[in-house]
Amino acid sequence: MSDRHFAHWPRGLPRHLTIPATSLSYNVEVSAERFPDKPFLVFYDAQIDFRRFRDETQRLAGWLQHEAGVRRGDRVLLYLQNSPQFVIGYYAILRADAVVVPVNPMNLTAELRHYVADCGARVAIAAQELYPQVRPLLGDGLDRVLVATYSDYLAAATDLKVPDFVAAPRMALADAGATAWAAALEANLHPGPSTAGPGDLCVMPYTSGTTGRPKGCMHTHRSVMYNVVAGQQWFGITQDATTLAVLPFFHVTGMQGSMNGPLYTGGTVVLLPRWDRVVAAQLIERYRVTSWTAIPTMVIDLLANPLLDPRALASIQRMSGGGAAMPEAVAQRLRDLCGIEYVEGYGLSETIAPTHINPPQRPKKQCLGIPIFDTEARVVDLETLREQPAGEVGEIVVRGPQVFEGYWNDEAGTRAAFVEIDGQRFFRTGDLGTVDEDGYFFIVDRLKRMINASGYKVWPAEVEAMLYAHPAIQEACVIAARDAHRGETVKAVVVLRDGQHGKVAEDDIVAWARQQMAAYKVPRQVQFVDALPRSATGKVQWRQLQDAELGRPRG
């Protein structure tokens, strides 16, 4: 293991963290006792203090246990945009000693069906505008659905632009098994004693691999708590910080940096359900936001607004993120306007956010950073697993307290995800990278087939499996194409069935896909070909197509 990065360790921080030996939900109790009247959540100028947050979390946990029959270890789907209900629902599930299964709100019924069947969830908490996607599963996997209406929490007058789906009034629910959020709170039920401990399952975000089957990443209260504490301490974030939460909470980066972290420290979270550069600037200025975790696409869009008043950003002291490299021109403008550096980091669903972050006092450009507290990372040769010298490409492998237990109900996938090196168990990230002379890590390519579209991870095999349901498609291979705004976008290389040529256009495939899958997975480009390239064994040579698309030479 190289220790070169210790020369650039953040000043004043230990290399080892001692974390609380408690469940994640206990953080609700701690912050409510410490800061009962302090605003925790701000939602279009409506404020929820820590005392109210604890009270509603308790009542919802009571409803889950007594009315929905949730028991210790049960998995519960959480299917909402960023909102007070997402945060309350998340911690209510944990307070009920159950496991949160966060679901991307862009997913449709067919995708939800897989999550329900795979994790065995019988209960879901869903937003009102998403309920039509969940409704077909009531009685077909799900027993109960708690339906949240965002406008229930629009308790204050505001001049901010509120999206129609947030402002929509509460709708009547007639389906057996569907209950309104407000009714669950009014039931005023209280949960039994909390029994979950650090080693119990806590959160199970779904990711995917080359098989195209989304897999649940099993995280305990201990692994989640570790990165909650690590992220806050790395940046020196205190109880007086105000965080703008725009990255989606279903994703581990937004979940940890913009929700779980501020709750732990006692900070204030300003919520924005969907990205809006005008409202984001207004919120930053109005609430003196000090901390913002954002993907480069958001920063680029914010700074591209010709009407942006730089004074609106004056309060920001820290801006960090990942998912894609920050263009140097944009980073320079951020420095000019705010006097701060955009600090990049790196992590995966399997590591519940960061394994690497740049030292705030010495960040490098387009760089993953250095391994954080108690984390060992190496770049190893793909065949020998020997650690590569500085500058040589290999697979990034990591081990640390934040690494997951394995994939839910997938022993083979779990075995394949880990490797033993020098007697230690390392997680194989599937990313190819290098380490420089200072011990900083850089990503070079992806060993796994993954497309990064504006921070959303798209797994080609999953999209291909969906495309095969189209009656005109004989074969499909999904690759990444360059996109000026999204960084990467999804492209499908398609072989049509006999007799379909001239009857189906590329735009027809795109339109069909929009009805079948989440918007971020939809191929924005479709190319018809006569045949896909294959190896001698008949395997589709996806990398050949990928290299040709990106103009990379074939070695």
Coordinates of N, CA and C in Angstrom, one line a residue, residues 290-500:
T290 N -24.2 27.7 2.9 CA -22.7 27.6 3.1 C -22.1 26.4 2.4
S291 N -22.9 25.4 2.2 CA -22.4 24.1 1.7 C -23.3 23.5 0.6
W292 N -22.7 23.1 -0.5 CA -23.5 22.5 -1.6 C -22.7 21.4 -2.2
T293 N -23.3 20.2 -2.3 CA -22.8 19.1 -3.0 C -23.6 19.0 -4.3
A294 N -22.8 19.2 -5.4 CA -23.5 19.3 -6.7 C -22.6 18.6 -7.8
I295 N -23.3 18.0 -8.8 CA -22.6 17.5 -9.9 C -22.2 18.6 -10.9
P296 N -21.1 18.5 -11.6 CA -20.7 19.6 -12.5 C -21.7 20.1 -13.4
T297 N -22.7 19.3 -13.9 CA -23.7 19.8 -14.8 C -24.5 20.9 -14.1
M298 N -24.8 20.8 -12.8 CA -25.6 21.8 -12.1 C -24.8 23.1 -12.0
V299 N -23.5 23.0 -11.7 CA -22.7 24.1 -11.6 C -22.5 24.9 -12.9
I300 N -22.4 24.1 -14.0 CA -22.2 24.7 -15.3 C -23.5 25.4 -15.6
D301 N -24.7 24.9 -15.4 CA -25.9 25.5 -15.7 C -26.1 26.8 -14.8
L302 N -25.8 26.7 -13.5 CA -26.0 27.8 -12.7 C -25.2 29.0 -13.1
L303 N -23.9 28.7 -13.4 CA -23.0 29.8 -13.8 C -23.3 30.3 -15.2
A304 N -24.0 29.5 -16.0 CA -24.3 29.9 -17.4 C -25.5 30.9 -17.5
N305 N -26.2 31.1 -16.4 CA -27.3 32.0 -16.3 C -26.9 33.4 -16.5
P306 N -27.2 34.1 -17.6 CA -26.7 35.5 -17.8 C -27.3 36.4 -16.8
L307 N -28.4 36.1 -16.1 CA -29.0 37.0 -15.1 C -28.5 36.7 -13.7
L308 N -27.5 35.8 -13.5 CA -27.0 35.5 -12.2 C -26.3 36.6 -11.6
D309 N -26.6 37.0 -10.4 CA -25.9 38.0 -9.7 C -24.9 37.3 -8.8
P310 N -23.6 37.5 -9.1 CA -22.6 36.8 -8.3 C -22.7 37.0 -6.8
R311 N -23.3 38.1 -6.4 CA -23.5 38.3 -4.9 C -24.4 37.3 -4.3
A312 N -25.2 36.6 -5.1 CA -26.1 35.6 -4.5 C -25.4 34.4 -4.0
L313 N -24.1 34.2 -4.5 CA -23.3 33.0 -4.1 C -22.3 33.3 -3.0
A314 N -22.4 34.5 -2.5 CA -21.3 35.0 -1.6 C -21.2 34.2 -0.3
S315 N -22.3 33.5 0.1 CA -22.2 32.8 1.4 C -21.6 31.4 1.2
I316 N -21.4 30.9 0.0 CA -20.9 29.5 -0.1 C -19.5 29.4 0.3
Q317 N -19.2 28.5 1.2 CA -17.9 28.2 1.6 C -17.3 26.9 1.1
R318 N -18.2 26.0 0.7 CA -17.7 24.7 0.3 C -18.6 24.2 -0.9
M319 N -18.0 23.7 -1.9 CA -18.8 23.1 -3.0 C -18.0 21.9 -3.4
S320 N -18.7 20.8 -3.4 CA -18.0 19.5 -3.8 C -18.9 18.6 -4.5
G321 N -18.4 17.5 -5.1 CA -19.2 16.6 -5.8 C -18.4 15.6 -6.6
G322 N -19.0 15.0 -7.6 CA -18.3 14.0 -8.4 C -19.2 13.5 -9.5
G323 N -19.0 12.3 -9.9 CA -19.8 11.7 -11.0 C -19.3 12.0 -12.4
A324 N -18.6 13.2 -12.5 CA -18.0 13.6 -13.8 C -16.9 14.6 -13.4
A325 N -15.9 14.8 -14.3 CA -14.9 15.7 -14.1 C -15.4 17.1 -14.3
M326 N -15.0 18.1 -13.4 CA -15.4 19.5 -13.6 C -14.5 20.1 -14.6
P327 N -15.0 20.7 -15.7 CA -14.2 21.4 -16.7 C -13.4 22.6 -16.0
E328 N -12.2 22.7 -16.4 CA -11.3 23.7 -15.8 C -11.9 25.1 -16.0
A329 N -12.5 25.4 -17.1 CA -13.0 26.8 -17.4 C -14.1 27.1 -16.4
V330 N -14.9 26.1 -16.1 CA -16.0 26.4 -15.1 C -15.4 26.5 -13.7
A331 N -14.5 25.6 -13.4 CA -13.8 25.7 -12.0 C -13.2 27.0 -11.8
Q332 N -12.6 27.6 -12.9 CA -11.9 28.9 -12.8 C -13.0 30.0 -12.5
R333 N -14.1 29.9 -13.2 CA -15.1 30.9 -13.0 C -15.7 30.8 -11.6
L334 N -15.8 29.6 -11.1 CA -16.2 29.4 -9.7 C -15.3 30.1 -8.7
R335 N -14.0 29.9 -9.0 CA -13.0 30.6 -8.2 C -13.1 32.1 -8.2
D336 N -13.3 32.6 -9.4 CA -13.4 34.0 -9.6 C -14.6 34.6 -8.9
L337 N -15.7 33.9 -9.0 CA -17.0 34.4 -8.4 C -17.0 34.2 -6.9
C338 N -16.6 33.1 -6.4 CA -16.8 32.7 -5.0 C -15.5 32.6 -4.2
G339 N -14.4 32.5 -4.9 CA -13.1 32.3 -4.2 C -13.0 31.0 -3.6
I340 N -13.7 30.0 -4.1 CA -13.6 28.6 -3.6 C -13.2 27.6 -4.7
E341 N -12.7 26.5 -4.3 CA -12.3 25.4 -5.2 C -13.5 24.4 -5.2
Y342 N -13.8 23.8 -6.4 CA -14.7 22.7 -6.5 C -13.9 21.5 -6.1
V343 N -14.3 20.8 -5.1 CA -13.6 19.6 -4.6 C -14.2 18.4 -5.0
E344 N -13.5 17.6 -5.8 CA -14.1 16.3 -6.4 C -13.8 15.1 -5.5
G345 N -14.7 14.2 -5.5 CA -14.6 13.0 -4.8 C -15.0 11.8 -5.6
Y346 N -15.0 10.6 -5.0 CA -15.3 9.4 -5.7 C -15.9 8.3 -4.7
G347 N -16.9 7.7 -5.2 CA -17.5 6.6 -4.4 C -18.6 5.9 -5.3
L348 N -19.2 4.9 -4.7 CA -20.2 4.0 -5.4 C -21.3 3.7 -4.5
S349 N -22.4 3.1 -5.0 CA -23.4 2.7 -4.2 C -22.9 1.6 -3.2
E350 N -22.0 0.8 -3.7 CA -21.4 -0.3 -2.8 C -20.6 0.3 -1.7
T351 N -20.2 1.6 -1.7 CA -19.4 2.2 -0.6 C -20.2 3.3 0.0
I352 N -21.5 3.4 -0.2 CA -22.4 4.4 0.3 C -21.8 5.8 0.3
A353 N -21.3 6.2 -0.9 CA -20.6 7.4 -1.2 C -19.1 7.3 -1.0
P354 N -18.4 8.3 -0.4 CA -17.0 8.4 -0.8 C -16.1 7.3 -0.2
T355 N -15.1 6.9 -1.1 CA -13.9 6.2 -0.6 C -12.7 7.2 -0.8
H356 N -12.9 8.2 -1.7 CA -11.8 9.1 -2.0 C -12.4 10.5 -2.0
I357 N -11.7 11.5 -1.5 CA -12.0 12.9 -1.7 C -10.7 13.7 -1.8
N358 N -10.7 14.8 -2.6 CA -9.6 15.6 -2.6 C -9.4 16.4 -1.3
P359 N -8.2 16.5 -0.8 CA -7.9 17.4 0.3 C -8.4 18.8 0.0
P360 N -9.3 19.4 0.8 CA -9.8 20.7 0.5 C -8.7 21.8 0.4
Q361 N -7.6 21.6 1.1 CA -6.5 22.6 1.0 C -5.6 22.4 -0.2
R362 N -5.7 21.2 -0.9 CA -4.9 21.0 -2.0 C -5.6 20.0 -3.0
P363 N -6.7 20.5 -3.6 CA -7.4 19.6 -4.6 C -6.7 19.6 -5.9
K364 N -6.8 18.6 -6.6 CA -6.3 18.5 -8.0 C -7.5 18.5 -9.0
K365 N -7.2 18.9 -10.2 CA -8.2 19.0 -11.2 C -8.5 17.6 -11.8
Q366 N -9.8 17.4 -12.1 CA -10.3 16.2 -12.7 C -9.7 14.9 -12.0
C367 N -9.8 15.0 -10.7 CA -9.1 14.0 -9.9 C -10.1 13.4 -8.8
L368 N -10.0 12.1 -8.6 CA -10.8 11.5 -7.6 C -10.5 11.8 -6.2
G369 N -9.2 12.2 -5.9 CA -8.8 12.6 -4.6 C -7.9 11.5 -4.0
I370 N -7.9 11.4 -2.7 CA -7.1 10.4 -1.9 C -8.0 9.6 -1.1
P371 N -7.6 8.4 -0.7 CA -8.4 7.6 0.2 C -8.7 8.3 1.5
I372 N -10.0 8.2 2.0 CA -10.3 8.9 3.2 C -10.0 8.1 4.4
F373 N -10.4 8.5 5.6 CA -10.1 7.8 6.9 C -10.3 6.3 6.8
D374 N -9.3 5.6 7.3 CA -9.4 4.1 7.5 C -9.6 3.4 6.2
T375 N -9.4 4.0 5.0 CA -9.7 3.4 3.7 C -8.4 3.2 3.0
E376 N -8.2 2.0 2.5 CA -7.1 1.6 1.7 C -7.5 1.4 0.2
A377 N -6.9 2.0 -0.7 CA -7.2 1.9 -2.1 C -5.9 1.6 -2.9
R378 N -6.0 0.8 -3.9 CA -4.9 0.4 -4.7 C -5.3 0.4 -6.2
V379 N -4.4 0.6 -7.1 CA -4.6 0.3 -8.5 C -3.8 -0.9 -8.8
V380 N -4.5 -2.0 -9.3 CA -3.8 -3.3 -9.4 C -3.9 -3.8 -10.8
D381 N -3.0 -4.6 -11.2 CA -3.0 -5.2 -12.5 C -4.2 -6.2 -12.6
L382 N -4.8 -6.1 -13.7 CA -6.1 -6.9 -13.9 C -5.9 -8.4 -13.8
E383 N -4.7 -8.9 -14.1 CA -4.5 -10.3 -14.1 C -3.7 -10.8 -12.9
T384 N -2.7 -10.1 -12.5 CA -1.8 -10.5 -11.4 C -2.3 -10.0 -10.0
L385 N -3.1 -8.9 -10.1 CA -3.6 -8.2 -8.9 C -2.4 -7.5 -8.1
R386 N -1.3 -7.4 -8.7 CA -0.2 -6.7 -8.1 C -0.4 -5.2 -8.2
E387 N 0.0 -4.5 -7.2 CA -0.2 -3.0 -7.2 C 0.7 -2.4 -8.3
Q388 N 0.1 -1.5 -9.0 CA 0.7 -0.9 -10.1 C 1.6 0.3 -9.7
P389 N 2.7 0.6 -10.3 CA 3.5 1.8 -10.0 C 2.7 3.1 -10.4
A390 N 3.2 4.2 -9.9 CA 2.6 5.5 -10.3 C 2.5 5.6 -11.8
G391 N 1.3 6.1 -12.3 CA 1.1 6.4 -13.7 C 0.7 5.2 -14.5
E392 N 0.7 4.0 -13.9 CA 0.3 2.8 -14.7 C -1.2 2.5 -14.4
V393 N -1.9 2.1 -15.5 CA -3.3 1.9 -15.4 C -3.6 0.5 -14.8
G394 N -4.6 0.4 -14.0 CA -5.1 -0.8 -13.5 C -6.5 -0.6 -12.9
E395 N -7.0 -1.7 -12.3 CA -8.4 -1.5 -11.6 C -8.2 -1.0 -10.2
I396 N -9.1 0.0 -9.9 CA -9.1 0.5 -8.5 C -9.9 -0.4 -7.6
V397 N -9.2 -0.9 -6.5 CA -9.8 -1.7 -5.5 C -9.7 -1.0 -4.2
V398 N -10.7 -1.2 -3.3 CA -10.8 -0.5 -2.1 C -11.2 -1.4 -0.9
R399 N -10.8 -1.1 0.3 CA -11.4 -1.7 1.5 C -11.5 -0.6 2.5
G400 N -12.5 -0.8 3.3 CA -12.7 0.2 4.4 C -14.0 0.0 5.1
P401 N -14.3 0.7 6.2 CA -15.6 0.5 7.0 C -16.8 0.8 6.2
Q402 N -16.7 1.6 5.1 CA -17.9 2.0 4.4 C -18.3 1.0 3.3
V403 N -17.5 0.0 3.0 CA -17.8 -1.0 2.0 C -19.0 -1.9 2.4
F404 N -19.8 -2.2 1.4 CA -21.1 -2.9 1.7 C -20.8 -4.4 2.1
E405 N -21.8 -5.0 2.6 CA -21.8 -6.4 3.0 C -21.8 -7.4 1.8
G406 N -22.5 -6.9 0.8 CA -22.6 -7.8 -0.4 C -23.9 -7.4 -1.1
Y407 N -24.3 -8.2 -2.2 CA -25.5 -8.0 -2.9 C -26.6 -8.8 -2.3
W408 N -27.8 -8.3 -2.2 CA -28.9 -9.0 -1.6 C -29.3 -10.2 -2.5
N409 N -29.3 -11.4 -1.8 CA -29.7 -12.6 -2.5 C -28.9 -12.9 -3.8
D410 N -27.6 -12.5 -3.7 CA -26.8 -12.8 -4.9 C -25.4 -13.1 -4.5
E411 N -25.2 -14.4 -4.1 CA -24.0 -14.9 -3.5 C -22.9 -14.8 -4.6
A412 N -23.3 -15.2 -5.9 CA -22.3 -15.2 -7.0 C -21.8 -13.8 -7.3
G413 N -22.8 -12.9 -7.3 CA -22.4 -11.5 -7.6 C -21.5 -10.9 -6.5
T414 N -21.8 -11.3 -5.2 CA -21.0 -10.8 -4.1 C -19.6 -11.4 -4.2
R415 N -19.4 -12.7 -4.5 CA -18.1 -13.3 -4.6 C -17.3 -12.6 -5.7
A416 N -18.0 -12.3 -6.8 CA -17.3 -11.7 -8.0 C -16.8 -10.3 -7.7
A417 N -17.5 -9.6 -6.7 CA -17.3 -8.2 -6.4 C -16.0 -8.0 -5.5
F418 N -15.5 -9.1 -4.9 CA -14.4 -9.0 -4.0 C -13.2 -9.8 -4.4
V419 N -12.1 -9.4 -4.0 CA -10.9 -10.2 -4.2 C -10.0 -10.1 -3.0
E420 N -9.2 -11.1 -2.8 CA -8.3 -11.1 -1.7 C -6.9 -10.8 -2.1
I421 N -6.3 -9.8 -1.5 CA -4.9 -9.3 -1.8 C -4.2 -9.2 -0.5
D422 N -3.0 -9.8 -0.4 CA -2.2 -9.8 0.8 C -3.0 -10.1 2.1
G423 N -4.0 -11.1 1.9 CA -4.8 -11.5 3.1 C -5.9 -10.6 3.4
Q424 N -6.1 -9.5 2.6 CA -7.2 -8.6 2.9 C -8.3 -8.6 1.8
R425 N -9.5 -8.4 2.2 CA -10.6 -8.4 1.2 C -10.9 -7.0 0.6
F426 N -10.7 -6.9 -0.7 CA -10.9 -5.7 -1.4 C -12.1 -5.7 -2.3
F427 N -12.8 -4.6 -2.4 CA -13.9 -4.5 -3.3 C -13.4 -4.1 -4.7
R428 N -13.8 -4.7 -5.7 CA -13.4 -4.4 -7.1 C -14.4 -3.3 -7.6
T429 N -13.9 -2.1 -7.8 CA -14.8 -1.1 -8.3 C -15.2 -1.2 -9.7
G430 N -14.4 -1.9 -10.5 CA -14.7 -2.0 -11.9 C -14.3 -0.8 -12.7
D431 N -13.6 0.1 -12.0 CA -13.1 1.3 -12.7 C -11.6 1.2 -12.9
L432 N -11.1 1.6 -14.0 CA -9.7 1.7 -14.3 C -9.1 3.0 -14.0
G433 N -8.0 3.1 -13.3 CA -7.4 4.3 -12.9 C -5.9 4.3 -12.8
T434 N -5.4 5.4 -12.3 CA -4.0 5.5 -12.1 C -3.8 6.3 -10.7
V435 N -2.6 6.2 -10.2 CA -2.2 6.9 -9.0 C -1.0 7.8 -9.4
D436 N -1.0 9.0 -9.0 CA 0.2 9.8 -9.3 C 1.3 9.8 -8.2
E437 N 2.3 10.5 -8.4 CA 3.4 10.5 -7.4 C 3.0 11.0 -6.0
D438 N 2.0 11.8 -6.0 CA 1.5 12.3 -4.7 C 0.5 11.4 -4.0
G439 N 0.1 10.3 -4.7 CA -0.9 9.4 -4.1 C -2.3 9.7 -4.4
Y440 N -2.5 10.6 -5.4 CA -3.9 11.0 -5.8 C -4.3 10.0 -6.9
F441 N -5.6 9.7 -6.9 CA -6.2 8.8 -7.8 C -6.9 9.5 -9.0
F442 N -6.8 8.9 -10.1 CA -7.5 9.4 -11.3 C -8.2 8.3 -12.1
I443 N -9.3 8.6 -12.6 CA -10.1 7.5 -13.4 C -9.7 7.7 -14.8
V444 N -9.5 6.5 -15.5 CA -9.1 6.5 -16.9 C -10.2 5.9 -17.7
D445 N -10.9 4.8 -17.3 CA -11.9 4.2 -18.1 C -12.7 3.3 -17.2
R446 N -13.7 2.7 -17.7 CA -14.6 1.8 -16.9 C -14.4 0.4 -17.3
L447 N -14.0 -0.5 -16.4 CA -14.0 -1.9 -16.7 C -15.4 -2.4 -16.9
K448 N -16.3 -1.9 -16.0 CA -17.7 -2.3 -16.2 C -18.3 -1.5 -17.3
R449 N -19.4 -2.0 -17.9 CA -20.1 -1.2 -18.9 C -21.1 -0.3 -18.2
M450 N -20.7 1.0 -18.0 CA -21.6 1.9 -17.4 C -21.5 3.2 -18.1
I451 N -22.6 3.9 -18.3 CA -22.7 5.2 -18.9 C -23.1 6.2 -17.8
N452 N -22.4 7.3 -17.8 CA -22.6 8.4 -16.8 C -23.2 9.5 -17.5
A453 N -24.6 9.7 -17.4 CA -25.3 10.7 -18.0 C -25.8 11.7 -17.0
S454 N -25.0 12.9 -16.9 CA -25.4 13.9 -15.9 C -25.4 13.4 -14.5
G455 N -24.5 12.4 -14.2 CA -24.4 11.9 -12.9 C -25.3 10.6 -12.7
Y456 N -26.2 10.4 -13.6 CA -27.0 9.2 -13.5 C -26.3 8.0 -14.1
K457 N -26.2 6.9 -13.4 CA -25.5 5.7 -13.9 C -26.5 4.9 -14.7
V458 N -26.1 4.6 -16.0 CA -27.0 3.8 -16.9 C -26.2 2.6 -17.2
W459 N -26.8 1.4 -17.0 CA -26.2 0.2 -17.2 C -26.7 -0.4 -18.5
P460 N -25.8 -0.4 -19.6 CA -26.2 -0.8 -20.9 C -27.0 -2.1 -21.0
A461 N -26.5 -3.1 -20.2 CA -27.2 -4.4 -20.3 C -28.7 -4.3 -19.9
E462 N -29.0 -3.5 -18.9 CA -30.3 -3.3 -18.5 C -31.2 -2.7 -19.6
V463 N -30.6 -1.6 -20.2 CA -31.3 -1.0 -21.3 C -31.5 -1.9 -22.5
E464 N -30.5 -2.7 -22.8 CA -30.6 -3.7 -23.9 C -31.7 -4.7 -23.7
A465 N -31.8 -5.1 -22.4 CA -32.8 -6.1 -22.1 C -34.2 -5.5 -22.4
M466 N -34.4 -4.2 -22.1 CA -35.7 -3.6 -22.3 C -35.9 -3.4 -23.8
L467 N -34.9 -3.0 -24.5 CA -35.0 -2.8 -26.0 C -35.4 -4.1 -26.7
Y468 N -35.0 -5.2 -26.2 CA -35.4 -6.5 -26.9 C -36.9 -6.8 -26.8
A469 N -37.6 -6.0 -26.0 CA -39.0 -6.2 -26.0 C -39.7 -5.5 -27.2
H470 N -39.0 -4.7 -27.9 CA -39.6 -4.0 -29.0 C -39.7 -5.0 -30.2
P471 N -40.9 -5.1 -30.8 CA -41.1 -6.2 -31.8 C -40.3 -6.0 -33.0
A472 N -39.7 -4.9 -33.3 CA -38.9 -4.7 -34.5 C -37.5 -4.9 -34.3
I473 N -37.0 -5.1 -33.0 CA -35.6 -5.1 -32.7 C -35.2 -6.6 -32.6
Q474 N -34.2 -6.9 -33.4 CA -33.6 -8.3 -33.4 C -32.4 -8.3 -32.4
E475 N -31.6 -7.3 -32.4 CA -30.4 -7.2 -31.5 C -30.2 -5.8 -31.2
A476 N -29.6 -5.5 -30.0 CA -29.2 -4.2 -29.6 C -28.0 -4.2 -28.8
C477 N -27.1 -3.2 -29.0 CA -26.0 -3.0 -28.1 C -26.0 -1.5 -27.7
V478 N -25.9 -1.3 -26.4 CA -26.0 0.1 -25.9 C -24.6 0.5 -25.5
I479 N -24.2 1.7 -26.0 CA -22.9 2.3 -25.7 C -23.1 3.8 -25.3
A480 N -22.0 4.4 -24.9 CA -22.0 5.8 -24.5 C -21.6 6.7 -25.7
A481 N -22.3 7.8 -25.9 CA -22.0 8.8 -26.9 C -21.7 10.1 -26.2
R482 N -20.8 10.9 -26.7 CA -20.5 12.2 -26.1 C -21.7 13.1 -26.2
D483 N -21.8 13.9 -25.2 CA -22.9 14.9 -25.1 C -22.4 16.1 -24.4
A484 N -22.6 17.3 -25.1 CA -22.0 18.5 -24.6 C -22.5 18.9 -23.2
H485 N -23.8 18.6 -23.0 CA -24.4 19.0 -21.7 C -24.4 17.9 -20.7
R486 N -24.7 16.6 -21.0 CA -24.8 15.6 -20.1 C -23.4 14.9 -19.8
G487 N -22.4 15.2 -20.6 CA -21.1 14.5 -20.5 C -21.2 13.3 -21.4
E488 N -22.0 12.3 -21.0 CA -22.3 11.2 -21.9 C -23.8 11.0 -22.0
T489 N -24.2 10.4 -23.1 CA -25.6 10.0 -23.3 C -25.7 8.6 -23.8
V490 N -26.9 8.1 -23.9 CA -27.1 6.7 -24.2 C -27.3 6.6 -25.7
K491 N -26.6 5.7 -26.3 CA -26.8 5.4 -27.8 C -27.1 3.9 -27.9
A492 N -28.0 3.6 -28.8 CA -28.4 2.2 -29.1 C -28.0 1.9 -30.5
V493 N -27.2 0.8 -30.7 CA -26.8 0.3 -32.0 C -27.7 -0.9 -32.2
V494 N -28.6 -0.8 -33.2 CA -29.7 -1.7 -33.4 C -29.7 -2.5 -34.7
V495 N -30.0 -3.8 -34.6 CA -30.2 -4.6 -35.8 C -31.7 -4.9 -35.8
L496 N -32.4 -4.5 -36.9 CA -33.8 -4.7 -37.0 C -34.1 -6.2 -37.5
R497 N -35.3 -6.6 -37.2 CA -35.8 -7.9 -37.7 C -36.0 -7.8 -39.2
D498 N -36.0 -9.0 -39.8 CA -36.3 -9.0 -41.2 C -37.7 -8.4 -41.5
G499 N -37.8 -7.6 -42.5 CA -39.1 -7.1 -42.9 C -39.4 -5.8 -42.2
Q500 N -38.6 -5.3 -41.3 CA -38.8 -4.1 -40.5 C -38.1 -2.9 -41.1

